[in-house]
Amino acid sequence: MPRECVSLHVGQAGVQIGRSCWELYCLEHGLGKDGRVLEENSQDSSDLTTLYSEASNGKYVPRALFVDFEPTVVDEIRKGPFSQLYNPNYMITGMEDSADNFARGYYTEGRKHINNVNDQLRRIIEGCESIQGFLLFRSFGGGTGSGFSSLLVEGICSDYGKKSNSNTLSTHLQRYPRL
């Protein structure tokens, strides 16, 4: 029985990294842009179910949640070449960003969105037989990547702490002064 991982892509950096990762995962696992197995691929489907959920129509959908309070970066995925790969319910955006402010991501904007994000995360986890862990893609800086991720991880630890391990890929984006 395979163990499943859930990927969480939070903030602009997390969403952009996630988009590139899922394109690479599809290439490595022999999936097309719509999540269907390419004919020349002889991949064992049990290998796919660690990262993907299998739909009733034979399509594989990433077990991933994309969250950014400013919709531009997520909209690039919705309109991009891999748009048919993802479940649109697992792409959550707001109308106002966190303005590179941890407190806005954690308290203000974060509190507005946490229930919706937790509901979608719960739906993903309910579709798993044996959750192994969470992969968190985010930045240390900014408001959504840092503030909201902290709020989200607190909830994950309290709700699922005994069920899984948490692995984090974080990026720190260095701001350079303008010349």
Short mmCIF file of N, CA and C in Angstrom, two decimals:
data_model
loop_
_atom_site.label_atom_id
_atom_site.label_comp_id
_atom_site.label_asym_id
_atom_site.label_seq_id
_atom_site.Cartn_x
_atom_site.Cartn_y
_atom_site.Cartn_z
N MET A 1 0.85 -1.18 0.00
CA MET A 1 0.00 0.00 0.00
C MET A 1 0.89 1.24 0.00
N PRO A 2 0.76 2.10 -1.03
CA PRO A 2 1.57 3.30 -1.07
C PRO A 2 1.13 4.31 -0.02
N ARG A 3 2.06 5.12 0.41
CA ARG A 3 1.75 6.18 1.34
C ARG A 3 1.74 7.49 0.56
N GLU A 4 0.76 8.32 0.85
CA GLU A 4 0.56 9.53 0.08
C GLU A 4 1.18 10.75 0.73
N CYS A 5 1.62 11.68 -0.11
CA CYS A 5 2.14 12.97 0.32
C CYS A 5 1.23 14.06 -0.23
N VAL A 6 1.04 15.11 0.56
CA VAL A 6 0.26 16.27 0.14
C VAL A 6 1.21 17.45 0.01
N SER A 7 1.18 18.10 -1.14
CA SER A 7 2.03 19.27 -1.37
C SER A 7 1.23 20.54 -1.12
N LEU A 8 1.83 21.45 -0.37
CA LEU A 8 1.21 22.74 -0.07
C LEU A 8 2.10 23.82 -0.67
N HIS A 9 1.55 24.62 -1.55
CA HIS A 9 2.30 25.68 -2.23
C HIS A 9 1.69 27.00 -1.80
N VAL A 10 2.45 27.75 -0.98
CA VAL A 10 1.89 28.93 -0.33
C VAL A 10 2.68 30.18 -0.71
N GLY A 11 1.96 31.21 -1.11
CA GLY A 11 2.57 32.48 -1.49
C GLY A 11 3.13 32.42 -2.90
N GLN A 12 3.60 33.57 -3.36
CA GLN A 12 4.10 33.66 -4.74
C GLN A 12 5.24 32.69 -5.00
N ALA A 13 6.22 32.64 -4.13
CA ALA A 13 7.37 31.75 -4.35
C ALA A 13 6.93 30.29 -4.32
N GLY A 14 6.11 29.91 -3.36
CA GLY A 14 5.65 28.53 -3.25
C GLY A 14 4.85 28.09 -4.46
N VAL A 15 4.01 28.97 -4.96
CA VAL A 15 3.19 28.64 -6.14
C VAL A 15 4.07 28.52 -7.38
N GLN A 16 5.02 29.44 -7.55
CA GLN A 16 5.89 29.38 -8.73
C GLN A 16 6.79 28.14 -8.69
N ILE A 17 7.32 27.81 -7.53
CA ILE A 17 8.12 26.59 -7.41
C ILE A 17 7.24 25.38 -7.67
N GLY A 18 6.03 25.38 -7.12
CA GLY A 18 5.11 24.28 -7.31
C GLY A 18 4.75 24.04 -8.76
N ARG A 19 4.51 25.11 -9.48
CA ARG A 19 4.18 24.96 -10.90
C ARG A 19 5.31 24.24 -11.64
N SER A 20 6.53 24.65 -11.39
CA SER A 20 7.68 24.01 -12.04
C SER A 20 7.86 22.57 -11.58
N CYS A 21 7.67 22.32 -10.30
CA CYS A 21 7.81 20.96 -9.78
C CYS A 21 6.80 20.01 -10.40
N TRP A 22 5.55 20.42 -10.49
CA TRP A 22 4.53 19.53 -11.03
C TRP A 22 4.73 19.27 -12.51
N GLU A 23 5.25 20.24 -13.24
CA GLU A 23 5.58 19.99 -14.65
C GLU A 23 6.69 18.94 -14.74
N LEU A 24 7.67 19.04 -13.86
CA LEU A 24 8.76 18.06 -13.84
C LEU A 24 8.26 16.69 -13.37
N TYR A 25 7.41 16.66 -12.35
CA TYR A 25 6.85 15.38 -11.89
C TYR A 25 6.10 14.68 -13.01
N CYS A 26 5.34 15.43 -13.80
CA CYS A 26 4.60 14.84 -14.92
C CYS A 26 5.57 14.24 -15.94
N LEU A 27 6.61 14.96 -16.23
CA LEU A 27 7.60 14.47 -17.18
C LEU A 27 8.26 13.20 -16.65
N GLU A 28 8.64 13.20 -15.37
CA GLU A 28 9.31 12.04 -14.78
C GLU A 28 8.40 10.83 -14.67
N HIS A 29 7.10 11.05 -14.47
CA HIS A 29 6.17 9.94 -14.29
C HIS A 29 5.42 9.58 -15.57
N GLY A 30 5.74 10.23 -16.68
CA GLY A 30 5.13 9.88 -17.96
C GLY A 30 3.68 10.30 -18.07
N LEU A 31 3.35 11.45 -17.51
CA LEU A 31 1.98 11.97 -17.60
C LEU A 31 1.93 13.15 -18.55
N GLY A 32 0.82 13.27 -19.25
CA GLY A 32 0.62 14.40 -20.13
C GLY A 32 0.17 15.63 -19.37
N LYS A 33 -0.01 16.71 -20.10
CA LYS A 33 -0.42 17.98 -19.49
C LYS A 33 -1.81 17.92 -18.87
N ASP A 34 -2.58 16.91 -19.23
CA ASP A 34 -3.94 16.76 -18.69
C ASP A 34 -4.00 15.70 -17.59
N GLY A 35 -2.86 15.11 -17.24
CA GLY A 35 -2.83 14.11 -16.17
C GLY A 35 -3.06 12.69 -16.63
N ARG A 36 -3.13 12.48 -17.92
CA ARG A 36 -3.32 11.12 -18.44
C ARG A 36 -1.97 10.47 -18.71
N VAL A 37 -1.90 9.17 -18.50
CA VAL A 37 -0.66 8.43 -18.74
C VAL A 37 -0.39 8.40 -20.24
N LEU A 38 0.83 8.76 -20.60
CA LEU A 38 1.21 8.72 -22.01
C LEU A 38 1.36 7.28 -22.44
N GLU A 39 0.97 6.96 -23.66
CA GLU A 39 0.95 5.58 -24.14
C GLU A 39 2.31 4.91 -24.10
N GLU A 40 3.37 5.66 -24.38
CA GLU A 40 4.69 5.05 -24.40
C GLU A 40 5.23 4.78 -23.01
N ASN A 41 4.49 5.19 -22.01
CA ASN A 41 4.93 5.00 -20.63
C ASN A 41 4.44 3.67 -20.08
N SER A 42 5.33 2.94 -19.44
CA SER A 42 4.93 1.69 -18.81
C SER A 42 5.06 1.81 -17.29
N GLN A 43 4.86 3.00 -16.78
CA GLN A 43 4.99 3.31 -15.36
C GLN A 43 3.96 2.51 -14.55
N ASP A 44 4.40 1.97 -13.44
CA ASP A 44 3.50 1.29 -12.52
C ASP A 44 2.63 2.34 -11.84
N SER A 45 1.31 2.17 -11.89
CA SER A 45 0.41 3.19 -11.35
C SER A 45 0.54 3.35 -9.85
N SER A 46 1.05 2.33 -9.14
CA SER A 46 1.22 2.46 -7.70
C SER A 46 2.28 3.50 -7.37
N ASP A 47 3.22 3.73 -8.28
CA ASP A 47 4.22 4.78 -8.06
C ASP A 47 3.60 6.16 -8.17
N LEU A 48 2.58 6.29 -8.98
CA LEU A 48 1.94 7.58 -9.19
C LEU A 48 1.10 8.03 -7.99
N THR A 49 0.57 7.09 -7.26
CA THR A 49 -0.39 7.45 -6.21
C THR A 49 0.25 8.05 -4.96
N THR A 50 1.57 8.11 -4.90
CA THR A 50 2.20 8.81 -3.79
C THR A 50 1.96 10.31 -3.91
N LEU A 51 2.05 10.85 -5.11
CA LEU A 51 1.90 12.28 -5.34
C LEU A 51 0.58 12.66 -6.00
N TYR A 52 -0.07 11.71 -6.66
CA TYR A 52 -1.28 11.99 -7.44
C TYR A 52 -2.47 11.19 -6.92
N SER A 53 -3.65 11.75 -7.09
CA SER A 53 -4.89 11.01 -6.87
C SER A 53 -5.39 10.55 -8.23
N GLU A 54 -5.89 9.33 -8.29
CA GLU A 54 -6.42 8.83 -9.56
C GLU A 54 -7.92 9.08 -9.62
N ALA A 55 -8.35 9.79 -10.65
CA ALA A 55 -9.76 10.08 -10.85
C ALA A 55 -10.44 8.89 -11.53
N SER A 56 -11.75 8.88 -11.50
CA SER A 56 -12.50 7.76 -12.08
C SER A 56 -12.31 7.65 -13.59
N ASN A 57 -11.93 8.75 -14.26
CA ASN A 57 -11.74 8.71 -15.71
C ASN A 57 -10.31 8.34 -16.10
N GLY A 58 -9.50 7.87 -15.13
CA GLY A 58 -8.14 7.45 -15.42
C GLY A 58 -7.12 8.57 -15.41
N LYS A 59 -7.55 9.76 -15.11
CA LYS A 59 -6.67 10.91 -15.05
C LYS A 59 -6.02 10.99 -13.67
N TYR A 60 -4.77 11.42 -13.62
CA TYR A 60 -4.07 11.61 -12.35
C TYR A 60 -4.03 13.10 -12.03
N VAL A 61 -4.45 13.44 -10.81
CA VAL A 61 -4.54 14.83 -10.37
C VAL A 61 -3.55 15.04 -9.22
N PRO A 62 -2.73 16.07 -9.29
CA PRO A 62 -1.79 16.31 -8.21
C PRO A 62 -2.49 16.47 -6.86
N ARG A 63 -1.92 15.84 -5.87
CA ARG A 63 -2.42 16.00 -4.50
C ARG A 63 -1.75 17.25 -3.95
N ALA A 64 -2.19 18.41 -4.43
CA ALA A 64 -1.54 19.68 -4.13
C ALA A 64 -2.56 20.78 -3.90
N LEU A 65 -2.20 21.67 -3.01
CA LEU A 65 -3.02 22.82 -2.68
C LEU A 65 -2.19 24.08 -2.94
N PHE A 66 -2.71 24.98 -3.77
CA PHE A 66 -2.03 26.23 -4.10
C PHE A 66 -2.77 27.38 -3.42
N VAL A 67 -2.04 28.19 -2.65
CA VAL A 67 -2.66 29.29 -1.91
C VAL A 67 -1.83 30.55 -2.10
N ASP A 68 -2.46 31.60 -2.57
CA ASP A 68 -1.85 32.93 -2.59
C ASP A 68 -2.97 33.94 -2.49
N PHE A 69 -2.78 34.93 -1.65
CA PHE A 69 -3.83 35.92 -1.43
C PHE A 69 -3.96 36.89 -2.59
N GLU A 70 -2.97 36.98 -3.43
CA GLU A 70 -3.01 37.81 -4.62
C GLU A 70 -3.13 36.85 -5.80
N PRO A 71 -4.15 36.97 -6.64
CA PRO A 71 -4.48 35.91 -7.60
C PRO A 71 -3.59 35.78 -8.84
N THR A 72 -2.73 36.72 -9.13
CA THR A 72 -2.00 36.73 -10.40
C THR A 72 -1.21 35.46 -10.67
N VAL A 73 -0.43 34.98 -9.70
CA VAL A 73 0.44 33.83 -9.93
C VAL A 73 -0.37 32.54 -10.08
N VAL A 74 -1.41 32.38 -9.28
CA VAL A 74 -2.27 31.20 -9.40
C VAL A 74 -3.04 31.25 -10.71
N ASP A 75 -3.44 32.44 -11.14
CA ASP A 75 -4.14 32.57 -12.42
C ASP A 75 -3.25 32.14 -13.60
N GLU A 76 -1.93 32.31 -13.47
CA GLU A 76 -1.02 31.84 -14.52
C GLU A 76 -1.12 30.32 -14.66
N ILE A 77 -1.30 29.63 -13.55
CA ILE A 77 -1.47 28.17 -13.61
C ILE A 77 -2.83 27.82 -14.19
N ARG A 78 -3.86 28.53 -13.76
CA ARG A 78 -5.22 28.27 -14.25
C ARG A 78 -5.34 28.43 -15.76
N LYS A 79 -4.53 29.33 -16.33
CA LYS A 79 -4.61 29.63 -17.75
C LYS A 79 -3.46 29.02 -18.55
N GLY A 80 -2.50 28.38 -17.88
CA GLY A 80 -1.30 27.87 -18.53
C GLY A 80 -1.51 26.54 -19.22
N PRO A 81 -0.43 26.00 -19.78
CA PRO A 81 -0.52 24.75 -20.55
C PRO A 81 -0.89 23.52 -19.70
N PHE A 82 -0.67 23.57 -18.40
CA PHE A 82 -1.01 22.45 -17.52
C PHE A 82 -2.31 22.70 -16.76
N SER A 83 -3.13 23.59 -17.22
CA SER A 83 -4.35 23.96 -16.50
C SER A 83 -5.31 22.79 -16.29
N GLN A 84 -5.32 21.82 -17.21
CA GLN A 84 -6.22 20.67 -17.09
C GLN A 84 -5.70 19.63 -16.08
N LEU A 85 -4.48 19.80 -15.61
CA LEU A 85 -3.88 18.85 -14.68
C LEU A 85 -4.46 18.99 -13.27
N TYR A 86 -4.72 20.20 -12.86
CA TYR A 86 -5.05 20.48 -11.47
C TYR A 86 -6.55 20.51 -11.19
N ASN A 87 -6.89 20.24 -9.94
CA ASN A 87 -8.26 20.41 -9.48
C ASN A 87 -8.44 21.89 -9.15
N PRO A 88 -9.35 22.59 -9.82
CA PRO A 88 -9.50 24.03 -9.58
C PRO A 88 -9.94 24.36 -8.15
N ASN A 89 -10.56 23.43 -7.45
CA ASN A 89 -10.95 23.68 -6.06
C ASN A 89 -9.75 23.79 -5.13
N TYR A 90 -8.61 23.28 -5.57
CA TYR A 90 -7.41 23.29 -4.74
C TYR A 90 -6.50 24.46 -5.09
N MET A 91 -7.04 25.47 -5.76
CA MET A 91 -6.32 26.70 -6.06
C MET A 91 -7.07 27.84 -5.38
N ILE A 92 -6.53 28.33 -4.29
CA ILE A 92 -7.23 29.30 -3.46
C ILE A 92 -6.52 30.64 -3.54
N THR A 93 -7.29 31.66 -3.89
CA THR A 93 -6.74 33.01 -3.97
C THR A 93 -7.65 33.97 -3.24
N GLY A 94 -7.09 35.13 -2.96
CA GLY A 94 -7.87 36.21 -2.36
C GLY A 94 -7.87 37.39 -3.32
N MET A 95 -8.35 38.50 -2.84
CA MET A 95 -8.39 39.70 -3.66
C MET A 95 -7.37 40.74 -3.20
N GLU A 96 -6.71 40.45 -2.08
CA GLU A 96 -5.77 41.41 -1.52
C GLU A 96 -4.57 40.64 -0.98
N ASP A 97 -3.37 41.07 -1.33
CA ASP A 97 -2.19 40.34 -0.86
C ASP A 97 -1.82 40.74 0.56
N SER A 98 -0.78 40.10 1.07
CA SER A 98 -0.34 40.36 2.44
C SER A 98 0.71 41.45 2.51
N ALA A 99 1.04 42.06 1.39
CA ALA A 99 1.93 43.21 1.32
C ALA A 99 3.28 42.97 1.99
N ASP A 100 3.85 41.79 1.78
CA ASP A 100 5.16 41.46 2.37
C ASP A 100 5.18 41.66 3.88
N ASN A 101 4.08 41.39 4.53
CA ASN A 101 3.97 41.64 5.96
C ASN A 101 3.52 40.36 6.66
N PHE A 102 4.38 39.82 7.52
CA PHE A 102 4.08 38.59 8.25
C PHE A 102 2.75 38.70 9.00
N ALA A 103 2.54 39.81 9.69
CA ALA A 103 1.33 39.98 10.51
C ALA A 103 0.06 39.94 9.66
N ARG A 104 0.10 40.52 8.46
CA ARG A 104 -1.08 40.46 7.58
C ARG A 104 -1.33 39.03 7.12
N GLY A 105 -0.26 38.29 6.83
CA GLY A 105 -0.41 36.90 6.41
C GLY A 105 -0.89 36.01 7.54
N TYR A 106 -0.47 36.29 8.74
CA TYR A 106 -0.82 35.45 9.89
C TYR A 106 -2.16 35.86 10.51
N TYR A 107 -2.35 37.14 10.75
CA TYR A 107 -3.54 37.60 11.46
C TYR A 107 -4.66 38.07 10.55
N THR A 108 -4.38 39.06 9.73
CA THR A 108 -5.45 39.73 8.98
C THR A 108 -5.97 38.89 7.82
N GLU A 109 -5.18 38.82 6.75
CA GLU A 109 -5.60 38.06 5.57
C GLU A 109 -5.65 36.57 5.85
N GLY A 110 -4.71 36.10 6.63
CA GLY A 110 -4.66 34.67 6.95
C GLY A 110 -5.92 34.17 7.64
N ARG A 111 -6.42 34.92 8.57
CA ARG A 111 -7.64 34.52 9.30
C ARG A 111 -8.86 34.49 8.39
N LYS A 112 -8.85 35.32 7.34
CA LYS A 112 -9.97 35.32 6.39
C LYS A 112 -10.01 34.03 5.57
N HIS A 113 -8.84 33.44 5.31
CA HIS A 113 -8.76 32.32 4.38
C HIS A 113 -8.50 30.96 5.03
N ILE A 114 -8.14 30.93 6.29
CA ILE A 114 -7.70 29.68 6.90
C ILE A 114 -8.79 28.61 6.89
N ASN A 115 -10.03 28.97 7.11
CA ASN A 115 -11.10 27.96 7.12
C ASN A 115 -11.28 27.31 5.75
N ASN A 116 -11.26 28.10 4.70
CA ASN A 116 -11.38 27.56 3.33
C ASN A 116 -10.20 26.66 3.00
N VAL A 117 -8.99 27.10 3.35
CA VAL A 117 -7.80 26.29 3.08
C VAL A 117 -7.86 24.99 3.86
N ASN A 118 -8.23 25.05 5.13
CA ASN A 118 -8.33 23.84 5.94
C ASN A 118 -9.40 22.88 5.40
N ASP A 119 -10.52 23.43 4.91
CA ASP A 119 -11.56 22.58 4.31
C ASP A 119 -11.04 21.83 3.08
N GLN A 120 -10.33 22.54 2.21
CA GLN A 120 -9.79 21.90 1.01
C GLN A 120 -8.70 20.90 1.36
N LEU A 121 -7.89 21.23 2.35
CA LEU A 121 -6.85 20.30 2.80
C LEU A 121 -7.49 19.04 3.38
N ARG A 122 -8.53 19.20 4.13
CA ARG A 122 -9.25 18.05 4.70
C ARG A 122 -9.81 17.16 3.59
N ARG A 123 -10.34 17.76 2.53
CA ARG A 123 -10.85 16.97 1.39
C ARG A 123 -9.75 16.16 0.74
N ILE A 124 -8.58 16.77 0.58
CA ILE A 124 -7.45 16.05 -0.02
C ILE A 124 -7.08 14.87 0.88
N ILE A 125 -6.98 15.11 2.17
CA ILE A 125 -6.54 14.07 3.10
C ILE A 125 -7.58 12.96 3.21
N GLU A 126 -8.85 13.28 3.13
CA GLU A 126 -9.90 12.26 3.18
C GLU A 126 -9.79 11.29 2.00
N GLY A 127 -9.20 11.74 0.90
CA GLY A 127 -9.01 10.88 -0.26
C GLY A 127 -7.78 10.01 -0.18
N CYS A 128 -7.04 10.10 0.91
CA CYS A 128 -5.82 9.32 1.10
C CYS A 128 -6.10 8.09 1.94
N GLU A 129 -5.42 6.99 1.61
CA GLU A 129 -5.53 5.78 2.42
C GLU A 129 -4.59 5.83 3.61
N SER A 130 -3.37 6.33 3.38
CA SER A 130 -2.35 6.34 4.42
C SER A 130 -1.45 7.54 4.21
N ILE A 131 -1.81 8.66 4.82
CA ILE A 131 -1.05 9.89 4.62
C ILE A 131 0.35 9.76 5.23
N GLN A 132 1.35 10.07 4.43
CA GLN A 132 2.73 9.98 4.90
C GLN A 132 3.22 11.32 5.42
N GLY A 133 2.88 12.40 4.74
CA GLY A 133 3.36 13.69 5.19
C GLY A 133 2.97 14.81 4.26
N PHE A 134 3.45 15.99 4.60
CA PHE A 134 3.17 17.21 3.86
C PHE A 134 4.47 17.78 3.34
N LEU A 135 4.44 18.27 2.12
CA LEU A 135 5.56 18.99 1.53
C LEU A 135 5.14 20.45 1.42
N LEU A 136 5.83 21.32 2.11
CA LEU A 136 5.47 22.74 2.14
C LEU A 136 6.47 23.53 1.32
N PHE A 137 5.97 24.23 0.32
CA PHE A 137 6.79 25.08 -0.53
C PHE A 137 6.37 26.51 -0.26
N ARG A 138 7.32 27.33 0.21
CA ARG A 138 7.02 28.71 0.57
C ARG A 138 8.30 29.50 0.66
N SER A 139 8.20 30.79 0.94
CA SER A 139 9.38 31.61 1.18
C SER A 139 9.38 32.03 2.65
N PHE A 140 10.54 32.40 3.14
CA PHE A 140 10.62 32.92 4.51
C PHE A 140 10.16 34.36 4.56
N GLY A 141 10.36 35.08 3.48
CA GLY A 141 9.97 36.48 3.44
C GLY A 141 8.57 36.62 2.90
N GLY A 142 8.06 37.82 2.90
CA GLY A 142 6.73 38.07 2.38
C GLY A 142 5.68 37.82 3.43
N GLY A 143 4.44 38.03 3.09
CA GLY A 143 3.36 37.88 4.05
C GLY A 143 2.65 36.55 3.96
N THR A 144 2.28 36.14 2.76
CA THR A 144 1.56 34.88 2.61
C THR A 144 2.51 33.71 2.84
N GLY A 145 3.69 33.76 2.23
CA GLY A 145 4.65 32.67 2.37
C GLY A 145 5.12 32.47 3.79
N SER A 146 5.31 33.53 4.52
CA SER A 146 5.82 33.39 5.89
C SER A 146 4.68 33.39 6.91
N GLY A 147 3.85 34.40 6.90
CA GLY A 147 2.80 34.54 7.90
C GLY A 147 1.71 33.49 7.78
N PHE A 148 1.14 33.33 6.60
CA PHE A 148 0.06 32.36 6.45
C PHE A 148 0.58 30.93 6.58
N SER A 149 1.79 30.67 6.09
CA SER A 149 2.36 29.33 6.24
C SER A 149 2.49 28.96 7.71
N SER A 150 2.89 29.91 8.53
CA SER A 150 3.01 29.64 9.97
C SER A 150 1.66 29.29 10.56
N LEU A 151 0.64 30.03 10.18
CA LEU A 151 -0.72 29.74 10.66
C LEU A 151 -1.19 28.38 10.18
N LEU A 152 -0.92 28.06 8.94
CA LEU A 152 -1.32 26.78 8.36
C LEU A 152 -0.60 25.61 9.03
N VAL A 153 0.70 25.74 9.26
CA VAL A 153 1.47 24.67 9.88
C VAL A 153 1.02 24.43 11.32
N GLU A 154 0.66 25.48 12.02
CA GLU A 154 0.12 25.30 13.38
C GLU A 154 -1.11 24.40 13.36
N GLY A 155 -2.01 24.65 12.42
CA GLY A 155 -3.21 23.84 12.30
C GLY A 155 -2.91 22.41 11.90
N ILE A 156 -1.98 22.24 10.97
CA ILE A 156 -1.60 20.89 10.53
C ILE A 156 -1.02 20.10 11.69
N CYS A 157 -0.16 20.74 12.47
CA CYS A 157 0.46 20.05 13.60
C CYS A 157 -0.58 19.64 14.63
N SER A 158 -1.56 20.48 14.88
CA SER A 158 -2.58 20.13 15.87
C SER A 158 -3.59 19.12 15.32
N ASP A 159 -3.92 19.20 14.04
CA ASP A 159 -4.92 18.30 13.47
C ASP A 159 -4.35 16.96 13.01
N TYR A 160 -3.15 16.98 12.46
CA TYR A 160 -2.59 15.77 11.84
C TYR A 160 -1.22 15.39 12.39
N GLY A 161 -0.80 15.99 13.45
CA GLY A 161 0.55 15.80 13.98
C GLY A 161 0.94 14.37 14.21
N LYS A 162 0.02 13.53 14.67
CA LYS A 162 0.36 12.15 14.96
C LYS A 162 0.22 11.25 13.74
N LYS A 163 -0.35 11.76 12.68
CA LYS A 163 -0.55 10.95 11.48
C LYS A 163 0.59 11.05 10.49
N SER A 164 1.38 12.11 10.56
CA SER A 164 2.34 12.31 9.49
C SER A 164 3.56 13.07 9.97
N ASN A 165 4.52 13.10 9.08
CA ASN A 165 5.72 13.91 9.27
C ASN A 165 5.61 15.09 8.33
N SER A 166 6.23 16.17 8.70
CA SER A 166 6.18 17.36 7.87
C SER A 166 7.57 17.66 7.33
N ASN A 167 7.69 17.84 6.04
CA ASN A 167 8.94 18.20 5.40
C ASN A 167 8.74 19.54 4.72
N THR A 168 9.71 20.41 4.84
CA THR A 168 9.55 21.75 4.33
C THR A 168 10.67 22.10 3.36
N LEU A 169 10.29 22.66 2.23
CA LEU A 169 11.24 23.28 1.32
C LEU A 169 10.93 24.76 1.38
N SER A 170 11.82 25.52 1.92
CA SER A 170 11.62 26.96 2.05
C SER A 170 12.67 27.69 1.24
N THR A 171 12.30 28.82 0.71
CA THR A 171 13.25 29.63 -0.02
C THR A 171 13.28 31.01 0.59
N HIS A 172 14.43 31.60 0.59
CA HIS A 172 14.57 32.97 1.07
C HIS A 172 14.96 33.82 -0.12
N LEU A 173 14.11 34.75 -0.46
CA LEU A 173 14.37 35.61 -1.60
C LEU A 173 15.07 36.87 -1.11
N GLN A 174 16.27 37.07 -1.58
CA GLN A 174 17.06 38.22 -1.17
C GLN A 174 16.65 39.43 -1.98
N ARG A 175 16.36 40.51 -1.30
CA ARG A 175 16.04 41.75 -1.99
C ARG A 175 17.32 42.56 -2.15
N TYR A 176 17.57 42.99 -3.35
CA TYR A 176 18.75 43.79 -3.63
C TYR A 176 18.32 45.24 -3.79
N PRO A 177 19.13 46.16 -3.31
CA PRO A 177 18.76 47.57 -3.46
C PRO A 177 18.76 47.96 -4.93
N ARG A 178 17.88 48.84 -5.26
CA ARG A 178 17.85 49.34 -6.64
C ARG A 178 18.98 50.34 -6.84
N LEU A 179 19.60 50.25 -7.97
CA LEU A 179 20.71 51.16 -8.28
C LEU A 179 20.25 52.33 -9.09
#
